XYZ file of C-alpha atoms in Angstrom:
686
model
C -0.093 0.135 0.006
C 3.109 2.184 0.468
C 3.631 2.827 -3.285
C -0.469 3.654 -3.732
C -0.478 6.235 -0.876
C 2.637 7.949 -2.286
C 0.793 7.927 -5.681
C -2.253 9.334 -4.226
C -0.487 12.125 -2.252
C 1.614 12.876 -5.292
C -1.761 13.419 -7.583
C -3.802 15.479 -5.618
C -5.790 17.085 -8.669
C -6.674 13.481 -10.118
C -8.151 12.280 -6.871
C -10.285 15.609 -6.616
C -11.254 15.730 -10.032
C -12.204 11.867 -10.052
C -14.254 12.511 -6.784
C -16.344 15.341 -8.607
C -17.246 13.196 -11.400
C -18.323 10.240 -9.088
C -20.330 12.900 -7.100
C -21.894 14.537 -10.385
C -22.965 10.821 -11.755
C -24.375 10.140 -8.043
C -26.240 13.115 -8.209
C -27.896 12.273 -11.679
C -28.719 8.856 -10.591
C -30.317 9.547 -6.831
C -33.791 10.911 -7.920
C -33.982 7.825 -10.435
C -33.874 5.381 -7.500
C -37.302 3.822 -6.433
C -38.175 2.975 -2.816
C -40.532 -0.012 -1.789
C -42.471 0.738 1.483
C -44.121 -2.755 0.856
C -42.903 -5.297 3.394
C -44.568 -8.159 2.059
C -42.532 -7.717 -1.441
C -39.608 -8.444 0.401
C -40.908 -12.036 1.503
C -38.642 -14.819 -0.411
C -39.851 -15.614 -4.019
C -40.389 -19.540 -2.919
C -42.762 -18.402 0.152
C -46.210 -19.999 -0.123
C -47.744 -16.294 0.178
C -45.484 -14.812 -2.861
C -46.200 -17.843 -4.784
C -50.136 -17.642 -4.385
C -50.097 -13.857 -4.948
C -48.167 -14.400 -8.532
C -50.780 -17.148 -9.528
C -53.636 -14.823 -8.522
C -52.151 -11.602 -10.711
C -51.306 -14.020 -13.537
C -55.223 -15.207 -13.623
C -57.285 -12.269 -12.416
C -57.177 -8.711 -13.227
C -59.178 -7.561 -9.670
C -56.662 -7.826 -6.970
C -57.179 -8.377 -3.405
C -58.806 -5.022 -1.023
C -55.996 -3.469 0.518
C -57.782 -0.412 1.957
C -60.989 0.002 4.060
C -63.065 3.118 4.082
C -65.535 3.848 6.458
C -67.946 6.875 5.992
C -69.794 8.308 8.839
C -73.571 8.968 9.031
C -74.657 7.610 5.569
C -78.040 6.406 4.097
C -77.487 3.431 1.759
C -77.696 5.856 -1.235
C -75.355 8.380 -0.127
C -72.700 5.670 0.577
C -73.475 4.617 -3.245
C -72.779 8.237 -4.564
C -69.466 7.912 -2.399
C -68.684 4.671 -4.292
C -69.486 5.933 -7.611
C -66.869 8.906 -7.170
C -64.322 6.703 -5.468
C -64.808 4.305 -8.565
C -63.569 7.104 -10.854
C -60.433 7.715 -9.489
C -57.297 6.605 -11.475
C -55.245 3.776 -9.305
C -58.945 2.327 -7.671
C -58.883 -1.363 -9.523
C -62.142 -2.371 -7.756
C -64.995 -1.696 -4.754
C -66.371 -4.431 -2.546
C -69.520 -3.291 -0.758
C -73.054 -4.712 0.492
C -74.574 -4.340 -3.049
C -72.133 -6.916 -4.063
C -73.910 -9.507 -1.683
C -77.465 -8.502 -1.505
C -80.209 -7.109 -3.451
C -80.506 -3.321 -1.843
C -83.781 -2.865 -3.469
C -85.160 -5.225 -0.616
C -85.523 -4.036 2.827
C -81.944 -4.869 4.934
C -83.977 -6.325 7.672
C -84.906 -9.109 5.465
C -81.354 -10.297 5.447
C -79.119 -11.841 8.218
C -78.122 -8.721 10.522
C -74.600 -10.156 11.230
C -74.099 -9.940 7.328
C -75.244 -6.623 6.942
C -73.284 -5.563 9.976
C -70.193 -6.437 8.061
C -70.670 -3.490 5.645
C -73.421 -1.045 7.050
C -73.779 -0.431 10.720
C -75.576 2.359 13.040
C -75.394 4.668 9.557
C -71.719 3.773 9.084
C -70.600 2.253 5.798
C -67.552 0.228 5.545
C -66.203 0.106 1.746
C -63.406 -2.298 0.803
C -61.306 -0.791 -1.942
C -58.440 -2.379 -4.362
C -55.883 0.316 -5.138
C -53.365 -0.302 -7.592
C -49.738 -0.524 -5.957
C -48.339 2.018 -8.521
C -50.752 4.378 -7.863
C -51.129 4.430 -4.291
C -50.184 7.940 -3.213
C -52.205 9.583 -5.658
C -55.240 7.448 -5.266
C -55.035 7.546 -1.198
C -54.893 11.559 -1.679
C -57.873 11.443 -3.962
C -59.800 9.478 -1.715
C -59.097 11.744 1.306
C -60.440 14.532 -0.799
C -63.714 12.453 -1.280
C -64.389 11.702 2.057
C -62.856 14.331 4.070
C -60.799 14.419 7.302
C -63.816 13.424 9.371
C -64.097 10.053 7.623
C -61.623 7.158 8.060
C -59.345 5.079 5.874
C -56.787 2.235 6.804
C -54.939 -0.705 5.213
C -52.004 -1.731 3.749
C -52.463 0.331 0.832
C -52.714 3.614 3.008
C -50.034 2.375 5.195
C -47.661 2.311 2.214
C -48.855 5.987 0.811
C -48.470 7.170 4.341
C -45.099 5.783 5.106
C -43.732 7.262 1.518
C -44.907 10.649 2.291
C -43.935 11.087 5.834
C -40.428 8.994 5.809
C -39.118 11.537 3.233
C -39.969 14.467 5.037
C -38.754 13.256 8.316
C -35.339 11.737 7.329
C -34.726 15.094 5.875
C -34.931 16.810 9.306
C -32.948 13.520 10.777
C -30.023 13.905 8.534
C -30.025 17.872 9.052
C -29.959 17.639 12.793
C -27.804 14.738 12.586
C -25.079 16.480 10.728
C -25.475 19.599 12.928
C -24.446 17.546 15.937
C -21.847 15.801 14.074
C -20.061 19.022 13.255
C -20.640 20.492 16.779
C -19.100 16.818 18.078
C -16.294 17.468 15.876
C -15.676 21.144 16.622
C -15.521 19.856 20.136
C -13.216 16.977 19.786
C -10.482 18.498 17.172
C -8.084 21.156 17.458
C -8.930 23.508 14.583
C -11.840 24.780 12.931
C -11.261 23.751 9.425
C -10.429 20.040 10.426
C -14.401 19.718 11.034
C -15.094 20.753 7.349
C -12.440 18.354 5.926
C -14.219 15.392 7.527
C -17.549 16.716 6.783
C -16.517 16.963 3.056
C -15.341 13.651 2.673
C -18.064 11.809 4.562
C -20.616 13.650 2.325
C -18.722 12.930 -0.700
C -18.868 9.042 0.112
C -22.636 9.240 0.931
C -23.304 10.928 -1.783
C -21.531 8.278 -3.983
C -23.169 5.342 -2.266
C -26.620 6.938 -2.565
C -26.426 7.586 -6.286
C -24.882 4.123 -6.728
C -27.831 2.486 -5.270
C -29.110 2.826 -8.800
C -27.283 -0.716 -9.561
C -29.788 -2.372 -7.353
C -32.931 -0.663 -9.287
C -35.098 -0.434 -6.238
C -34.302 0.028 -2.468
C -36.149 -0.658 0.600
C -37.759 2.126 2.672
C -35.413 0.756 5.608
C -32.269 1.532 3.367
C -33.673 4.789 1.938
C -34.473 6.026 5.589
C -31.448 4.771 7.683
C -28.967 3.813 5.396
C -27.355 7.397 4.499
C -27.022 8.553 8.207
C -25.906 5.172 9.301
C -23.096 5.466 6.914
C -22.196 8.959 8.066
C -22.041 7.902 11.994
C -20.359 4.511 11.393
C -17.662 5.634 9.490
C -16.965 9.101 11.064
C -14.234 7.627 13.396
C -12.146 6.676 10.240
C -11.593 10.243 9.206
C -11.070 11.400 12.781
C -8.165 8.739 13.034
C -6.392 9.818 10.059
C -6.456 13.423 11.141
C -5.132 12.488 14.655
C -2.608 10.200 13.172
C -1.099 12.857 10.782
C -0.723 15.309 13.700
C 1.045 12.787 15.647
C 3.404 12.402 12.551
C 4.052 16.102 12.019
C 5.409 16.036 15.065
C 8.108 13.676 14.155
C 8.673 15.162 10.326
C 9.061 18.424 8.766
C 7.862 17.248 5.304
C 4.240 17.057 5.402
C 3.982 14.910 2.430
C 6.123 12.381 4.619
C 4.044 13.095 7.487
C 0.996 11.892 5.761
C 2.461 9.264 4.039
C 3.595 7.804 7.378
C 0.135 8.652 9.137
C -1.555 6.196 6.149
C 0.614 3.376 6.496
C 0.453 3.387 10.315
C -3.316 3.865 10.582
C -4.087 1.312 7.723
C -4.221 -1.890 9.639
C -6.196 -0.077 12.462
C -8.878 1.102 9.946
C -9.104 -1.469 7.744
C -9.782 -3.969 10.702
C -12.631 -1.807 12.041
C -14.008 -1.388 8.589
C -13.750 -5.044 7.569
C -15.610 -5.967 10.742
C -18.405 -3.554 10.099
C -18.720 -4.354 6.077
C -18.649 -8.167 7.410
C -21.350 -7.485 9.815
C -23.459 -5.498 7.296
C -22.827 -8.145 4.614
C -24.273 -10.877 6.993
C -27.625 -9.547 6.561
C -27.618 -10.506 3.152
C -27.934 -14.165 4.280
C -31.503 -13.594 5.212
C -34.235 -15.018 3.181
C -36.252 -11.807 4.157
C -35.152 -9.235 1.419
C -34.975 -5.995 3.526
C -31.580 -7.762 5.187
C -29.896 -8.339 1.841
C -31.098 -4.950 0.591
C -29.850 -2.862 3.526
C -26.586 -5.314 4.037
C -25.406 -4.593 0.427
C -26.171 -0.582 0.410
C -24.121 -0.306 3.789
C -21.451 -2.555 2.940
C -20.978 -0.527 -0.063
C -21.272 2.660 1.807
C -18.839 1.754 4.143
C -16.528 0.234 1.223
C -16.786 3.774 -0.489
C -15.766 5.578 2.995
C -12.974 3.587 3.404
C -11.628 4.477 -0.295
C -12.449 7.997 0.480
C -10.623 8.274 3.686
C -7.697 7.130 2.036
C -7.789 9.107 -1.056
C -9.703 12.162 -0.541
C -9.532 12.811 3.061
C -5.762 13.025 3.081
C -5.569 15.280 0.111
C -8.074 17.802 1.234
C -5.974 17.521 4.799
C -2.649 18.791 2.649
C -4.410 21.174 0.588
C -5.783 22.813 3.846
C -2.846 22.382 5.897
C -1.625 25.732 6.285
C -5.564 26.759 7.295
C -5.678 23.960 9.834
C -2.783 25.560 11.696
C -4.088 29.121 11.318
C -7.198 28.188 12.731
C -5.731 26.085 15.549
C -7.970 26.571 19.097
C -7.623 24.803 22.525
C -8.935 21.419 23.155
C -12.645 22.064 24.202
C -12.626 18.623 25.912
C -10.803 17.933 28.921
C -8.130 15.485 29.229
C -9.465 12.050 30.446
C -6.683 10.926 32.710
C -8.699 11.263 35.713
C -11.338 9.260 34.205
C -8.921 6.750 33.272
C -7.679 6.586 36.960
C -11.492 6.307 37.815
C -12.119 3.236 35.489
C -8.885 1.289 36.713
C -9.912 1.848 40.613
C -13.022 0.292 39.939
C -12.803 -1.714 36.768
C -12.948 -5.249 38.562
C -16.398 -4.253 40.191
C -17.448 -3.080 36.293
C -16.576 -6.521 35.171
C -18.368 -8.283 37.926
C -21.551 -6.322 37.031
C -20.915 -7.320 33.619
C -20.478 -11.014 34.382
C -23.801 -10.933 36.202
C -25.618 -9.378 33.409
C -24.643 -11.552 30.729
C -27.161 -14.626 31.106
C -30.217 -12.514 32.290
C -29.943 -10.199 29.309
C -29.464 -13.102 26.906
C -32.479 -14.963 28.184
C -34.808 -11.628 28.515
C -33.716 -10.602 24.923
C -34.728 -13.705 23.372
C -38.202 -13.537 25.635
C -39.616 -10.298 23.793
C -43.278 -10.553 22.153
C -43.076 -9.578 18.400
C -45.121 -7.722 15.579
C -43.848 -9.088 12.182
C -45.943 -7.145 9.640
C -46.831 -3.616 8.969
C -50.365 -3.371 10.584
C -49.155 -1.797 13.798
C -46.330 0.472 12.140
C -48.407 3.721 12.807
C -49.367 4.113 16.509
C -52.669 5.901 17.814
C -50.616 9.483 17.571
C -50.873 9.528 14.304
C -53.952 10.129 11.905
C -53.546 6.670 10.209
C -53.548 5.192 13.807
C -56.693 7.275 14.970
C -58.273 5.989 11.523
C -57.652 2.402 12.309
C -58.780 2.467 15.643
C -62.249 4.100 14.726
C -62.812 1.449 12.203
C -61.868 -1.356 14.260
C -64.375 0.268 17.052
C -67.262 0.145 14.987
C -66.700 -2.951 12.475
C -64.084 -4.876 14.550
C -60.575 -6.263 13.354
C -61.184 -7.368 9.962
C -58.732 -8.874 7.025
C -59.696 -10.470 3.465
C -58.520 -13.751 2.174
C -58.498 -14.778 -1.401
C -58.591 -18.758 -1.868
C -57.580 -20.244 -5.258
C -58.874 -23.716 -5.947
C -58.732 -25.733 -9.230
C -61.942 -24.929 -11.708
C -64.524 -27.553 -12.369
C -65.445 -29.231 -9.016
C -68.568 -27.401 -7.839
C -69.627 -29.760 -5.485
C -66.629 -30.014 -3.469
C -66.373 -26.125 -3.513
C -69.625 -25.844 -1.970
C -68.910 -28.320 0.710
C -65.581 -26.716 1.316
C -67.695 -23.317 1.536
C -70.047 -25.216 4.085
C -67.127 -26.290 6.041
C -65.234 -22.803 6.309
C -69.067 -20.872 7.403
C -68.604 -23.251 10.546
C -65.430 -21.131 11.689
C -66.785 -18.335 13.953
C -64.173 -15.968 12.637
C -65.523 -16.299 8.965
C -67.858 -13.446 8.407
C -68.602 -13.877 4.619
C -67.388 -15.965 1.508
C -68.221 -14.341 -1.839
C -67.542 -17.197 -4.542
C -68.896 -18.622 -7.737
C -71.231 -21.340 -5.903
C -72.144 -18.912 -3.061
C -73.373 -16.199 -5.179
C -74.505 -17.988 -8.170
C -75.069 -21.582 -7.195
C -73.405 -24.893 -8.716
C -76.291 -25.350 -10.852
C -76.706 -22.458 -13.178
C -73.797 -22.742 -16.350
C -71.540 -20.053 -16.508
C -72.362 -19.105 -20.102
C -75.847 -17.984 -18.828
C -74.066 -15.599 -16.228
C -73.028 -11.910 -16.315
C -69.697 -11.400 -17.733
C -68.363 -9.246 -15.007
C -69.443 -11.883 -12.352
C -67.940 -14.750 -14.372
C -64.876 -12.800 -14.462
C -64.640 -11.882 -10.633
C -64.845 -15.751 -9.722
C -63.681 -17.589 -12.253
C -60.453 -17.486 -14.544
C -59.390 -20.288 -16.991
C -58.131 -22.496 -14.750
C -59.076 -21.286 -11.280
C -62.211 -20.313 -9.363
C -61.716 -18.164 -6.123
C -63.371 -17.390 -2.922
C -63.315 -14.291 -1.243
C -63.379 -14.612 2.497
C -63.668 -11.917 4.947
C -62.700 -12.918 8.467
C -63.061 -11.098 11.721
C -59.411 -11.304 12.628
C -56.334 -9.045 13.070
C -53.435 -8.883 10.294
C -50.994 -11.027 12.965
C -51.006 -12.153 16.505
C -51.362 -15.816 17.698
C -55.174 -16.050 17.323
C -54.508 -15.151 13.610
C -51.954 -17.662 13.064
C -54.491 -20.379 14.503
C -57.190 -18.993 12.194
C -55.122 -19.466 9.433
C -54.027 -23.107 10.315
C -57.595 -24.021 10.761
C -58.824 -22.673 7.414
C -55.736 -24.509 5.542
C -56.649 -27.529 7.612
C -60.411 -27.594 6.080
C -58.838 -26.703 2.690
C -56.517 -29.227 2.432
C -59.204 -32.009 3.519
C -60.784 -31.358 0.170
C -57.803 -30.164 -1.713
C -54.610 -31.502 -0.322
C -51.756 -28.915 -1.505
C -53.484 -27.970 -4.699
C -54.725 -24.390 -3.795
C -53.323 -20.916 -2.946
C -54.404 -18.606 -0.184
C -53.546 -14.987 -0.482
C -54.013 -11.811 2.149
C -52.506 -9.354 4.561
C -52.667 -11.998 7.277
C -51.481 -14.892 5.234
C -48.371 -12.941 4.295
C -47.857 -11.657 7.772
C -47.922 -15.219 8.909
C -45.062 -16.153 6.247
C -43.176 -13.375 7.120
C -42.798 -14.516 10.676
C -42.102 -17.694 9.591
C -39.326 -16.333 7.316
C -37.604 -13.723 9.493
C -37.877 -16.115 12.852
C -35.524 -18.793 10.851
C -33.238 -15.936 9.726
C -32.694 -14.450 13.131
C -30.489 -17.682 14.095
C -28.671 -17.770 10.721
C -27.769 -14.064 10.547
C -26.409 -13.847 14.001
C -24.334 -16.801 13.988
C -22.725 -15.786 10.462
C -22.441 -12.298 11.906
C -20.794 -13.477 14.931
C -18.412 -16.015 13.217
C -17.401 -13.807 10.341
C -16.695 -10.739 12.824
C -14.455 -13.347 14.607
C -12.682 -14.775 11.563
C -11.841 -10.973 10.772
C -10.519 -10.120 14.086
C -8.393 -13.532 14.018
C -6.713 -12.417 10.952
C -6.319 -8.942 11.642
C -5.340 -8.947 15.166
C -3.403 -12.406 14.934
C -4.722 -13.536 18.082
C -6.711 -16.096 19.536
C -8.083 -14.571 22.921
C -8.780 -10.741 21.576
C -11.643 -11.886 19.310
C -13.200 -13.724 21.866
C -12.829 -10.709 24.495
C -14.280 -8.103 21.847
C -17.464 -10.336 20.332
C -18.370 -11.357 24.091
C -18.321 -7.779 25.229
C -20.350 -6.226 21.908
C -22.417 -9.592 22.082
C -23.370 -8.570 25.990
C -24.071 -4.960 24.822
C -26.678 -6.114 22.204
C -28.156 -8.745 24.579
C -28.415 -5.581 27.087
C -30.107 -3.479 24.339
C -32.706 -6.045 23.203
C -33.981 -7.074 26.765
C -34.818 -3.639 27.323
C -38.331 -3.979 25.802
C -38.744 -7.489 27.381
C -38.237 -5.337 30.955
C -40.776 -2.263 29.909
C -43.480 -5.086 28.582
C -43.615 -3.429 25.187
C -43.762 -5.339 21.419
C -40.998 -5.395 19.204
C -40.945 -5.075 15.796
C -39.332 -8.032 14.385
C -37.564 -6.799 11.707
C -35.956 -3.952 13.634
C -34.971 -6.419 16.293
C -33.239 -8.556 13.674
C -31.684 -5.836 11.712
C -30.267 -3.743 15.127
C -28.408 -6.887 16.252
C -26.157 -7.142 13.066
C -25.895 -3.380 12.898
C -24.659 -2.837 16.714
C -22.259 -5.530 16.232
C -21.052 -4.127 12.880
C -20.889 -0.747 13.802
C -19.657 -0.734 17.536
C -17.215 -3.503 17.494
C -15.030 -0.734 16.029
C -14.394 0.933 19.456
C -13.491 -2.359 21.139
C -11.123 -2.657 18.610
C -9.776 0.831 18.637
C -9.499 0.340 22.433
C -7.733 -3.018 22.720
C -5.275 -1.992 19.888
C -4.099 1.074 21.895
C -3.827 -1.049 24.625
C -1.547 -3.742 22.894
C 0.682 -0.569 22.206
C 0.881 1.288 25.273
C 1.120 -2.042 27.368
C 4.560 -2.815 25.357
C 5.667 0.406 27.480
C 3.620 0.545 30.448
C 2.372 -1.964 33.125
C -1.276 -2.930 33.068
C -2.806 -0.291 35.166
C -0.628 2.585 33.594
C -1.293 0.994 29.999
C -5.028 1.179 30.986
C -5.175 4.729 32.084
C -2.880 5.910 28.976
C -5.302 3.939 26.496
C -8.403 5.538 28.065
C -6.750 9.015 27.884
C -5.613 8.651 24.105
C -8.554 6.835 22.585
C -11.665 7.962 24.371
C -11.770 11.499 22.519
C -12.024 9.396 18.918
C -14.505 6.921 20.360
C -16.561 9.382 22.054
C -16.887 11.566 18.879
C -18.266 8.483 16.563
C -20.371 6.949 19.348
C -22.055 10.185 20.217
C -22.919 11.138 16.762
C -24.581 7.590 16.380
C -26.185 7.639 19.508
C -27.889 10.869 18.795
C -28.838 10.169 15.236
C -30.338 6.764 16.515
C -32.646 8.754 18.972
C -33.403 11.641 16.214
C -34.706 8.446 14.267
C -36.685 6.956 17.359
C -38.039 10.426 18.355
C -38.918 12.017 14.691
C -39.887 8.978 12.678
C -43.815 8.220 12.898
C -42.922 5.106 11.019
C -42.861 2.449 13.709
C -40.118 0.097 12.042
C -37.979 2.773 11.593
C -38.523 4.708 15.140
C -37.768 1.380 17.051
C -34.722 0.719 14.805
C -33.537 4.209 15.792
C -34.361 3.787 19.551
C -32.570 0.424 19.413
C -29.495 1.986 17.911
C -29.394 4.863 20.133
C -29.600 2.613 23.178
C -27.005 0.136 21.813
C -24.631 2.180 20.830
C -24.626 4.071 24.568
C -24.514 0.536 25.867
C -21.506 -0.658 23.751
C -19.779 2.717 24.574
C -20.350 2.122 28.318
C -18.693 -1.427 28.049
C -15.687 -0.538 25.855
C -14.954 2.214 28.245
C -15.832 0.789 31.448
C -15.756 -2.932 31.354
C -13.227 -3.653 28.627
C -10.380 -2.301 30.643
C -11.051 -4.798 33.201
C -11.338 -7.672 30.671
C -7.707 -6.499 29.243
C -6.306 -6.648 32.520
C -7.791 -10.054 33.737
C -6.801 -11.814 30.345
C -3.415 -10.061 30.111
C -1.378 -12.621 30.084
C -3.501 -14.899 28.143
C -3.756 -12.058 25.419
C 0.274 -12.399 25.161
C 0.601 -15.900 25.069
C -2.342 -16.252 22.644
C -1.355 -13.135 20.058
C 1.481 -13.054 17.450
C 4.086 -10.392 17.695
C 3.302 -9.235 21.267
C 5.635 -8.559 23.822
C 4.150 -6.792 26.824
C 6.651 -5.295 29.119
C 6.045 -4.745 32.919
C 7.532 -1.405 33.722
C 7.829 -0.216 37.348
């Protein structure tokens, strides 16, 4: 790498022009990247619900209802007038209401009251609408204009529309505030007013290039779009700070600034590569999830950290050398105190901290695995939001409701009739719309209205639209799905397809629960191997992974002790992100300890390590913590908000363990570290 670094330093203009070109290309492509807010789209292609949905879309033009609209205090005729207006909106594929089931010319009291109450109750009308996924935002806006703010709408299509619009504006605020805090932290922890500017230019260049090059994926998930950029900023911040600090150290030894920078790059290369490699590997572990959001986020973040790494060793050194005189002219006294006293305090009580750490390991592990979870998107907007309030009002009047679509092989009318009778015995099933229920098995299809025929029958399949009184997810919903599947299998074995929001969510539950075990094991093993190779030690990887994994256990146990429900997607993603992002602090601390331990005895080495590394660790950790809490506080999207809080608390816990517990672990295992590490020669200095 020495030759490469020399060439980079010798050709600063070429480096800057190259980055200008890459930034220009990225800015051009960034607006052209589409963002997907539909969680169910990230189910594996071979999952039952994905295969069933593909089959239904290929056989039928009319999709499953994905929005529920409640019009208050209306008559039957007024409801029909609303339906006429909604039907004319571009993006509305179909509408299902009472007039599809009964003859409204007859008095309603001649029909089963339970049937009527599913659609019209206490002068409130509940309309089921199918909205085209590509026109979700425009269609929901038009529907809202027609029904007004006093009426209510909910459903997966509405979730997607609200998430799309709110997330964009919220992330803009989070990014601005996060960057402002990062600049503030850099001003406090650097010794020149120009140094923060250099770091910010380098970081933003890497983030813009990464954001624009996401065009290679064609489409990115809402999680990647919302959290990817700010995570890249916060995680890669310490690489730039480390280069700056190292350069200033080398300047004291060499008068020639080019020589000082060359030495700084060479001497910091292994430490930064070690930290970045564990982070990249941690993010790449997400790619082993069958659930597509993990792969989407993992690839984008791994690419982002790689770009940040390249930027740190190319653009950042060039900027430092260009602005070297300005750095010297704008130098100021350090705004942060010496951490020597803090080092002595930690050293005095480090074994107590280790004892507390050991006590917490098993309970936090058990608690972190005992949380209750949400798996789908039905709870992402709480009752403090308009959508959450709308959902509650609809549920209060009409109860929880979902629609399942069952595809059956066409041509066995008697079997279909028997199955329909069996399904109606299930108490949670409200209504069934099907060919045999609406028309009857005795009337030939050629005598039917074409619209009715196409609604139920395709070339090879017939379908039943099953309305159920059930939430989109939960233990009761899982049991209901199993009960329905059991009834269908009695007649059709596995020759059927079942589609619906609840079905997809249940598939999601099965998929990402399996992912958890795989991703965690891969992440831990991969990070361990990287540390084994970069640190050339057997014991150091064990100590560092144990420290950070315990921080993860403690973080994920917080919801359990607070009796709150966790979005499993957030739970799954944060365990890998926290490992990949915060193990850097442990690496930096340990490498400093090993350096100082060659000169000082154990206690003095720990004090010196805390004194020299705390500023760098605090700069990165405080930024990541603030970004996390900003995401948690400002995002109305439940999954992103919870991911943010996990990130904020997780980074703080990792920081505490690195600064308070790791010193004691390094001291206790000092001799073992020396014996199990290559080229480590610790000295006992009196």
